[in-house]
């Protein structure tokens, strides 16, 4: 997540420079043929350009709406994870009761730490790379990775889970397909034992089990956004239509500008180049921005800051348990928060 | 579901080639009459084309939005099925309790396997063909079926249910109208028996019954999307308007291009053909993409991958029960996941 | 609900022929005055037409979005009725318990049949006619009624309720204002009695009462869509603006086409007539399609198929009770399902 | 709420006549200067008008969408009030139990009548006037009040509450800030007493308290729509942009029409006046319709019919209690239902 | 929140005057070069301007939709806080029971006051400043702060919490990271004690704990909107595209107006300046309005009135407890309510 007022042009222009080169190429070639080789018939009337422009604006607007929705929903789900974690925290602390205060505190800590393990396993799962994601496959995104680090790519899940799970449980978790799912399943097993042994009353037990259900819901929603890309058929036509438009733009400008050649001289058609670059860049950037917002968990600068959110939850829950040694909050680097 | 970055042009052009032929036909005929037969009056002014173009862009944009919503909602519901299945898994395992560990494990397996039966019956129901679906009725979709297989069309429900239900229960299920509905009904009957016999406590019993209600909700939502097509009146006008536009496009281009005939010669109107094909293709593809996204369970390459999701649930629930022999996950073929 | 791939032109053209006549009238008159009477000043420039065209496209697009939403929400609610009915079915069967198996079966049947009564009363209420509905007030819709029958107009509620309610209860129900509401109220009265007499335990009792609350919610949502029309102020401006546009269209075309009179002769302005009919028809059809989608329970060919859905629920619930004599599913007539 | 097929032009034209006068003024002045004073340079090219027209159409479309959503949400909430009231009715009747049938009936009636008091207090609160509402501040709306009466402005809350509350309770309610809130609070106090005295069991008690929570939710949603206007910054720019467009329209038409002066004579520019009135009226009416839909509880002809809905609830609940003397339903006056 | 009918131009023009200066600069320079220096070739054809105008209108419309949604959701959440607070009030009062009436009243007050503390801590958190917020970083917003005061910037949290918490609890709260979270956590601790000591029954206890869960949900939703800005990549392109459009506008007008120079003289191109200012102002204001609606808790004049809402809740809950000394409601200053 970017925290500044807006992206600096100094970052934005390099990030989109490939599009500028593309438009230069697409406009210099026909303009040169017109201007140098005298192919004055090399143009198209403006009307198809305008019509395709409208259709492309519709399609790009649609894409931006949907990718925005994906990001916003992802953030909503992570917001719900915060809320459910806090509720889970007070319920574990206040529903799990023992005569012995130390036993009680130990049980609370065990369950809350397992919750931290779940948060950790989840964010590692979400930051794995998928075949349709762009952060590693597009050069401009790879280049931009110089400005920030993805914590989940700098460490291993096993290492990160160690403080939160017993060695035995950790081994079990690392051997299953979906680690976060089985961590919650372990919570449920412990609740069953606690209920059988009288540490938690029947009604409170079902309520806490309901919290686990909430966590499964939220985990599943994250996985849905992660595993179901913006439909590729829509991504594809957006790409095709924008490129068709960019190909026609210079030809359309040649047609419009050549009307003034008699008044101002042949050089006037050279305006084709800056105008094509400007207008083409706008449509290509629209497409690139949509693409870079599609996948809110891919490790891009526009990601949901799942590392920072998980840490904040950890701080809140540790303070609920009355702990005094609290890890620091995650801070942004170059205005980017992961 | 397509998993690649975008559809390859090498697949996309053949899939849409009928539209290209159509535009060729629609543009070659009037252009020939103009160019060869000298019918220079054969054109329409551009303004009706622009107006219809705008209206069609609106209508097509609307269709794409709604079909996208249908697909996205379908994926949401299947996401909920994942979440509810996991909750169902831990609840069956932890609420159904018996003194004898073997009895307990047997009961857990019976109910979880019946859940697999439900998942199986549901995906077979959803992949049946409907009168308004396109995957089998349109030649370009039938042709595209060479790139992938629909598992529900390669096997029979009876065969697939065998591992999960007793022979007697299987017979009963195969004789009713809505199989998935009666499988859940059987779960409820067993819960009633378990409750009567003390294997499940009263409050836990009602909570588990609530899970069955959730499953009915999710099944019903899938059936709604399956059984209620994108309203045919809207699909119809989209088709009509796009075709009217495509019919007028070449006549409009003839009008625009003929303005330059005096400067560049008669051949200039031949541009009508490539421009019509390009612009017409865009609008026809918009329509075809919408059509191929309308029905997220019809067995197309853009389907919700219900087979793969069901298998993943199976893996998760088997691991919850501590099983070690786990079936493999479903993998994509030609980047298409079913 | 129409089940075909799209409306046939053979049905669609007659259904919209009044709009064609209207556009003919609106375009023939000014064209004749121009062509025959030589009123060559009888035109308007194109720019107001384009501006009004854009505004009308916006407004019509808005109307179609909202009427689509109304229909889709109506279908969602009826989907929920399916889901709640199934849950209600298993809960009645499994929560209402008696020592005597016959007593138990009798109680189950009584309550499930009363539920069928509720479904029947609801669909009769929803298919009553309202002052703003179009299916009976517009000639083209009345004409279209030849292709299908509305079951709720072919029978009486009293007749349809007889198999499901005792004579006494039926009389009571027929005398109240909102029949569906009081049928649910009777369910609640019986539940109270069953609870008092020990046929249903306290916790199960409240859960079943919660199901009645769900039914009230769904009934209320249907009634909301039925009783609250698409706001008439929006319907009105849509009508006004579309008509203004259709009035100006021929005048605008006269202006555009007259520019070519010097080149091709006076007859060229006659193109005004087909172009006006084509473009005007598109905008008028947009309006007519919106209008015919506004009210999803009015008895039109685009209705939610409430009769068919109610029957399907009946089949599912009868099979849950183990009945063998099952009424047949409702099938479409001329591709229209009611 | 208007119940007719659409607003009659005979009502609509007078209601919007101020906009017609405005456009007449804005177009007659520059046209006269052009035509009479010969200021032939008094025009602007069409392009800024088209651009502003597009932007204004966007902004007006947005406003209409949002005000429609406000009205529709308001109706949804009132629909929920119907549903919750019915559930509340059956629960009060069936959960509050006494040995003595008369005591029981008395308790039921007391609580149901207090619910009527809540409905009454709520609708009086909602129909109070706010500083941003238009029904009393705009002359055309005041004028339109001749066609209907707002019941909440014809009586006092104290008078209307008398049949439903004891004198003492009524006095207390009239002295607090938010009357509806404290009526529900009184329901809760009575429930507490009933629970303490054994007229309602513990579990049923909490369920009924949950119904009060629902009522608070619905009341709060109505108050939100009432107290939070359509954001004034958006309302403001809509007003500014529409007026700028209307100011430029005649100047733009002068430019377009003057192109034909050489062919048809100077009088041709007089077309500026009808065209400006027509197009300007459309955009101003869009704005006025949006404005008159913004506030669904202000007492306008487009209001949610809260009086009628409250009466319908009263009828349903009285019939649930078995009462025979039922007040009549509210009927529309001049097709307007309040 | 602004409560007037619309922003006065007298306030609005100064607030947006920087945009007017900008457009003056952008249009005076090229116009002067054209008019004074005779650079008659200094223009661009209109078509790229129209195309960029359409794209920018889409993007700005999108931004306004999303920022509107953010504000509206923020208001919905605060509405839910009202509703949950009222429910919390009646439940605390009616679920927490003691033999001794004074003890009971004391417990009620302690918990309700702690709820006021939560409301206070929440609004202080929400009105802290963020790096992407505009109210303090943009000069026009700082200037506008003369018209109203932000109560949370005029006092300290410690001071405001004093009346509601014991000194010891206050100290604890002021030392933790997220104060509102730990206040709810303290509520839960007290509930646990009350339950252990028999002041609240088991089932009621879990229900009240559920209310705390609701409060966490609502707090978390506010924090989500506060902490997750409108994605900066979208904010950035909106800024870039609008500025590109504004740069091209005067050049486009020069092109259009110069067509009339031969008829009316060179001075006609001076119209470039007012037209550029007018049209450019519209697009820049669209952008500025969007920006000032993005962050509904930043302390701007368009903020959600969280101070006023919190006070209203306080009044309602005090009256529920039967208190007679009630603080006054918050009133607007210069039509602005905070």
mmCIF file with all atom_site columns, N, CA and C in Angstrom, chain A residues 22-23 26 44 48-49 52-53 56 236-251 284, chain B residues 9 12-13 274-275 277-283 285:
data_model
loop_
_atom_site.group_PDB
_atom_site.id
_atom_site.type_symbol
_atom_site.label_atom_id
_atom_site.label_alt_id
_atom_site.label_comp_id
_atom_site.label_asym_id
_atom_site.label_entity_id
_atom_site.label_seq_id
_atom_site.pdbx_PDB_ins_code
_atom_site.Cartn_x
_atom_site.Cartn_y
_atom_site.Cartn_z
_atom_site.occupancy
_atom_site.B_iso_or_equiv
_atom_site.pdbx_formal_charge
_atom_site.auth_seq_id
_atom_site.auth_comp_id
_atom_site.auth_asym_id
_atom_site.auth_atom_id
_atom_site.pdbx_PDB_model_num
ATOM 1   N N  . UNK A 1 22  ? 6.685   2.359   -26.797 1.00 0.00 ? 22  UNK A N  1
ATOM 2   C CA . UNK A 1 22  ? 5.755   1.711   -27.715 1.00 0.00 ? 22  UNK A CA 1
ATOM 3   C C  . UNK A 1 22  ? 5.016   2.749   -28.565 1.00 0.00 ? 22  UNK A C  1
ATOM 4   N N  . UNK A 1 23  ? 4.512   3.786   -27.923 1.00 0.00 ? 23  UNK A N  1
ATOM 5   C CA . UNK A 1 23  ? 3.770   4.806   -28.665 1.00 0.00 ? 23  UNK A CA 1
ATOM 6   C C  . UNK A 1 23  ? 4.695   5.571   -29.607 1.00 0.00 ? 23  UNK A C  1
ATOM 7   N N  . UNK A 1 26  ? 5.058   3.352   -32.586 1.00 0.00 ? 26  UNK A N  1
ATOM 8   C CA . UNK A 1 26  ? 3.834   3.284   -33.384 1.00 0.00 ? 26  UNK A CA 1
ATOM 9   C C  . UNK A 1 26  ? 3.559   4.586   -34.129 1.00 0.00 ? 26  UNK A C  1
ATOM 10  N N  . UNK A 1 44  ? -6.142  7.257   -41.476 1.00 0.00 ? 44  UNK A N  1
ATOM 11  C CA . UNK A 1 44  ? -7.546  6.810   -41.435 1.00 0.00 ? 44  UNK A CA 1
ATOM 12  C C  . UNK A 1 44  ? -8.383  7.979   -40.963 1.00 0.00 ? 44  UNK A C  1
ATOM 13  N N  . UNK A 1 48  ? -13.538 6.000   -36.886 1.00 0.00 ? 48  UNK A N  1
ATOM 14  C CA . UNK A 1 48  ? -13.354 4.705   -36.212 1.00 0.00 ? 48  UNK A CA 1
ATOM 15  C C  . UNK A 1 48  ? -12.524 4.839   -34.935 1.00 0.00 ? 48  UNK A C  1
ATOM 16  N N  . UNK A 1 49  ? -11.576 5.776   -34.931 1.00 0.00 ? 49  UNK A N  1
ATOM 17  C CA . UNK A 1 49  ? -10.757 5.970   -33.736 1.00 0.00 ? 49  UNK A CA 1
ATOM 18  C C  . UNK A 1 49  ? -11.642 6.416   -32.572 1.00 0.00 ? 49  UNK A C  1
ATOM 19  N N  . UNK A 1 52  ? -13.794 3.411   -31.398 1.00 0.00 ? 52  UNK A N  1
ATOM 20  C CA . UNK A 1 52  ? -13.006 2.448   -30.632 1.00 0.00 ? 52  UNK A CA 1
ATOM 21  C C  . UNK A 1 52  ? -12.570 3.073   -29.310 1.00 0.00 ? 52  UNK A C  1
ATOM 22  N N  . UNK A 1 53  ? -12.268 4.373   -29.345 1.00 0.00 ? 53  UNK A N  1
ATOM 23  C CA . UNK A 1 53  ? -11.886 5.061   -28.114 1.00 0.00 ? 53  UNK A CA 1
ATOM 24  C C  . UNK A 1 53  ? -12.985 4.973   -27.073 1.00 0.00 ? 53  UNK A C  1
ATOM 25  N N  . UNK A 1 56  ? -13.217 1.371   -25.816 1.00 0.00 ? 56  UNK A N  1
ATOM 26  C CA . UNK A 1 56  ? -12.089 1.042   -24.957 1.00 0.00 ? 56  UNK A CA 1
ATOM 27  C C  . UNK A 1 56  ? -12.211 1.732   -23.603 1.00 0.00 ? 56  UNK A C  1
ATOM 28  N N  . UNK A 1 236 ? -8.090  -10.204 -21.407 1.00 0.00 ? 236 UNK A N  1
ATOM 29  C CA . UNK A 1 236 ? -7.583  -10.328 -22.769 1.00 0.00 ? 236 UNK A CA 1
ATOM 30  C C  . UNK A 1 236 ? -8.172  -9.273  -23.699 1.00 0.00 ? 236 UNK A C  1
ATOM 31  N N  . UNK A 1 237 ? -9.490  -9.090  -23.667 1.00 0.00 ? 237 UNK A N  1
ATOM 32  C CA . UNK A 1 237 ? -10.053 -8.132  -24.628 1.00 0.00 ? 237 UNK A CA 1
ATOM 33  C C  . UNK A 1 237 ? -9.603  -6.718  -24.286 1.00 0.00 ? 237 UNK A C  1
ATOM 34  N N  . UNK A 1 238 ? -9.415  -6.430  -23.041 1.00 0.00 ? 238 UNK A N  1
ATOM 35  C CA . UNK A 1 238 ? -8.913  -5.117  -22.668 1.00 0.00 ? 238 UNK A CA 1
ATOM 36  C C  . UNK A 1 238 ? -7.568  -4.862  -23.334 1.00 0.00 ? 238 UNK A C  1
ATOM 37  N N  . UNK A 1 239 ? -6.727  -5.862  -23.270 1.00 0.00 ? 239 UNK A N  1
ATOM 38  C CA . UNK A 1 239 ? -5.403  -5.779  -23.886 1.00 0.00 ? 239 UNK A CA 1
ATOM 39  C C  . UNK A 1 239 ? -5.525  -5.611  -25.397 1.00 0.00 ? 239 UNK A C  1
ATOM 40  N N  . UNK A 1 240 ? -6.344  -6.432  -26.034 1.00 0.00 ? 240 UNK A N  1
ATOM 41  C CA . UNK A 1 240 ? -6.479  -6.362  -27.490 1.00 0.00 ? 240 UNK A CA 1
ATOM 42  C C  . UNK A 1 240 ? -7.021  -4.997  -27.922 1.00 0.00 ? 240 UNK A C  1
ATOM 43  N N  . UNK A 1 241 ? -8.101  -4.561  -27.277 1.00 0.00 ? 241 UNK A N  1
ATOM 44  C CA . UNK A 1 241 ? -8.765  -3.339  -27.737 1.00 0.00 ? 241 UNK A CA 1
ATOM 45  C C  . UNK A 1 241 ? -7.853  -2.127  -27.543 1.00 0.00 ? 241 UNK A C  1
ATOM 46  N N  . UNK A 1 242 ? -7.189  -2.079  -26.385 1.00 0.00 ? 242 UNK A N  1
ATOM 47  C CA . UNK A 1 242 ? -6.286  -0.948  -26.160 1.00 0.00 ? 242 UNK A CA 1
ATOM 48  C C  . UNK A 1 242 ? -5.193  -0.915  -27.203 1.00 0.00 ? 242 UNK A C  1
ATOM 49  N N  . UNK A 1 243 ? -4.669  -2.074  -27.558 1.00 0.00 ? 243 UNK A N  1
ATOM 50  C CA . UNK A 1 243 ? -3.602  -2.093  -28.559 1.00 0.00 ? 243 UNK A CA 1
ATOM 51  C C  . UNK A 1 243 ? -4.110  -1.712  -29.939 1.00 0.00 ? 243 UNK A C  1
ATOM 52  N N  . UNK A 1 244 ? -5.308  -2.138  -30.282 1.00 0.00 ? 244 UNK A N  1
ATOM 53  C CA . UNK A 1 244 ? -5.870  -1.720  -31.568 1.00 0.00 ? 244 UNK A CA 1
ATOM 54  C C  . UNK A 1 244 ? -6.016  -0.204  -31.595 1.00 0.00 ? 244 UNK A C  1
ATOM 55  N N  . UNK A 1 245 ? -6.523  0.347   -30.511 1.00 0.00 ? 245 UNK A N  1
ATOM 56  C CA . UNK A 1 245 ? -6.683  1.802   -30.442 1.00 0.00 ? 245 UNK A CA 1
ATOM 57  C C  . UNK A 1 245 ? -5.334  2.486   -30.625 1.00 0.00 ? 245 UNK A C  1
ATOM 58  N N  . UNK A 1 246 ? -4.314  2.003   -29.926 1.00 0.00 ? 246 UNK A N  1
ATOM 59  C CA . UNK A 1 246 ? -3.007  2.648   -29.994 1.00 0.00 ? 246 UNK A CA 1
ATOM 60  C C  . UNK A 1 246 ? -2.400  2.547   -31.384 1.00 0.00 ? 246 UNK A C  1
ATOM 61  N N  . UNK A 1 247 ? -2.712  1.471   -32.071 1.00 0.00 ? 247 UNK A N  1
ATOM 62  C CA . UNK A 1 247 ? -2.224  1.330   -33.433 1.00 0.00 ? 247 UNK A CA 1
ATOM 63  C C  . UNK A 1 247 ? -2.914  2.328   -34.368 1.00 0.00 ? 247 UNK A C  1
ATOM 64  N N  . UNK A 1 248 ? -4.200  2.573   -34.146 1.00 0.00 ? 248 UNK A N  1
ATOM 65  C CA . UNK A 1 248 ? -4.936  3.469   -35.044 1.00 0.00 ? 248 UNK A CA 1
ATOM 66  C C  . UNK A 1 248 ? -4.718  4.944   -34.722 1.00 0.00 ? 248 UNK A C  1
ATOM 67  N N  . UNK A 1 249 ? -4.394  5.242   -33.465 1.00 0.00 ? 249 UNK A N  1
ATOM 68  C CA . UNK A 1 249 ? -4.275  6.646   -33.050 1.00 0.00 ? 249 UNK A CA 1
ATOM 69  C C  . UNK A 1 249 ? -3.382  7.471   -33.985 1.00 0.00 ? 249 UNK A C  1
ATOM 70  N N  . UNK A 1 250 ? -2.134  7.051   -34.237 1.00 0.00 ? 250 UNK A N  1
ATOM 71  C CA . UNK A 1 250 ? -1.282  7.896   -35.085 1.00 0.00 ? 250 UNK A CA 1
ATOM 72  C C  . UNK A 1 250 ? -1.868  8.080   -36.483 1.00 0.00 ? 250 UNK A C  1
ATOM 73  N N  . UNK A 1 251 ? -2.485  7.032   -37.011 1.00 0.00 ? 251 UNK A N  1
ATOM 74  C CA . UNK A 1 251 ? -3.087  7.151   -38.341 1.00 0.00 ? 251 UNK A CA 1
ATOM 75  C C  . UNK A 1 251 ? -4.231  8.152   -38.317 1.00 0.00 ? 251 UNK A C  1
ATOM 76  N N  . UNK A 1 284 ? -2.873  3.315   -22.252 1.00 0.00 ? 284 UNK A N  1
ATOM 77  C CA . UNK A 1 284 ? -2.020  2.196   -21.840 1.00 0.00 ? 284 UNK A CA 1
ATOM 78  C C  . UNK A 1 284 ? -1.792  2.217   -20.328 1.00 0.00 ? 284 UNK A C  1
ATOM 79  N N  . UNK B 2 9   ? -3.572  -14.994 -28.829 1.00 0.00 ? 9   UNK B N  1
ATOM 80  C CA . UNK B 2 9   ? -4.237  -14.629 -30.083 1.00 0.00 ? 9   UNK B CA 1
ATOM 81  C C  . UNK B 2 9   ? -4.429  -15.858 -30.964 1.00 0.00 ? 9   UNK B C  1
ATOM 82  N N  . UNK B 2 12  ? -7.482  -17.181 -29.776 1.00 0.00 ? 12  UNK B N  1
ATOM 83  C CA . UNK B 2 12  ? -8.587  -16.237 -29.756 1.00 0.00 ? 12  UNK B CA 1
ATOM 84  C C  . UNK B 2 12  ? -9.117  -15.941 -31.156 1.00 0.00 ? 12  UNK B C  1
ATOM 85  N N  . UNK B 2 13  ? -8.192  -15.768 -32.086 1.00 0.00 ? 13  UNK B N  1
ATOM 86  C CA . UNK B 2 13  ? -8.617  -15.446 -33.455 1.00 0.00 ? 13  UNK B CA 1
ATOM 87  C C  . UNK B 2 13  ? -9.470  -16.592 -34.040 1.00 0.00 ? 13  UNK B C  1
ATOM 88  N N  . UNK B 2 274 ? -11.003 -3.216  -44.218 1.00 0.00 ? 274 UNK B N  1
ATOM 89  C CA . UNK B 2 274 ? -10.280 -3.471  -42.962 1.00 0.00 ? 274 UNK B CA 1
ATOM 90  C C  . UNK B 2 274 ? -10.868 -2.709  -41.772 1.00 0.00 ? 274 UNK B C  1
ATOM 91  N N  . UNK B 2 275 ? -11.294 -1.466  -41.995 1.00 0.00 ? 275 UNK B N  1
ATOM 92  C CA . UNK B 2 275 ? -11.830 -0.711  -40.851 1.00 0.00 ? 275 UNK B CA 1
ATOM 93  C C  . UNK B 2 275 ? -13.114 -1.346  -40.329 1.00 0.00 ? 275 UNK B C  1
ATOM 94  N N  . UNK B 2 277 ? -13.970 -4.480  -40.533 1.00 0.00 ? 277 UNK B N  1
ATOM 95  C CA . UNK B 2 277 ? -13.645 -5.733  -39.861 1.00 0.00 ? 277 UNK B CA 1
ATOM 96  C C  . UNK B 2 277 ? -13.112 -5.453  -38.458 1.00 0.00 ? 277 UNK B C  1
ATOM 97  N N  . UNK B 2 278 ? -12.221 -4.461  -38.366 1.00 0.00 ? 278 UNK B N  1
ATOM 98  C CA . UNK B 2 278 ? -11.610 -4.147  -37.083 1.00 0.00 ? 278 UNK B CA 1
ATOM 99  C C  . UNK B 2 278 ? -12.655 -3.673  -36.070 1.00 0.00 ? 278 UNK B C  1
ATOM 100 N N  . UNK B 2 279 ? -13.441 -2.671  -36.446 1.00 0.00 ? 279 UNK B N  1
ATOM 101 C CA . UNK B 2 279 ? -14.389 -2.091  -35.508 1.00 0.00 ? 279 UNK B CA 1
ATOM 102 C C  . UNK B 2 279 ? -15.524 -3.071  -35.225 1.00 0.00 ? 279 UNK B C  1
ATOM 103 N N  . UNK B 2 280 ? -16.020 -3.721  -36.285 1.00 0.00 ? 280 UNK B N  1
ATOM 104 C CA . UNK B 2 280 ? -17.112 -4.676  -36.086 1.00 0.00 ? 280 UNK B CA 1
ATOM 105 C C  . UNK B 2 280 ? -16.678 -5.838  -35.207 1.00 0.00 ? 280 UNK B C  1
ATOM 106 N N  . UNK B 2 281 ? -15.452 -6.301  -35.443 1.00 0.00 ? 281 UNK B N  1
ATOM 107 C CA . UNK B 2 281 ? -14.919 -7.400  -34.634 1.00 0.00 ? 281 UNK B CA 1
ATOM 108 C C  . UNK B 2 281 ? -14.934 -7.025  -33.160 1.00 0.00 ? 281 UNK B C  1
ATOM 109 N N  . UNK B 2 282 ? -14.529 -5.794  -32.848 1.00 0.00 ? 282 UNK B N  1
ATOM 110 C CA . UNK B 2 282 ? -14.497 -5.361  -31.446 1.00 0.00 ? 282 UNK B CA 1
ATOM 111 C C  . UNK B 2 282 ? -15.880 -5.480  -30.813 1.00 0.00 ? 282 UNK B C  1
ATOM 112 N N  . UNK B 2 283 ? -16.897 -4.988  -31.498 1.00 0.00 ? 283 UNK B N  1
ATOM 113 C CA . UNK B 2 283 ? -18.230 -5.023  -30.897 1.00 0.00 ? 283 UNK B CA 1
ATOM 114 C C  . UNK B 2 283 ? -18.783 -6.446  -30.844 1.00 0.00 ? 283 UNK B C  1
ATOM 115 N N  . UNK B 2 285 ? -16.989 -9.176  -30.604 1.00 0.00 ? 285 UNK B N  1
ATOM 116 C CA . UNK B 2 285 ? -16.233 -9.913  -29.591 1.00 0.00 ? 285 UNK B CA 1
ATOM 117 C C  . UNK B 2 285 ? -16.737 -9.546  -28.194 1.00 0.00 ? 285 UNK B C  1
#
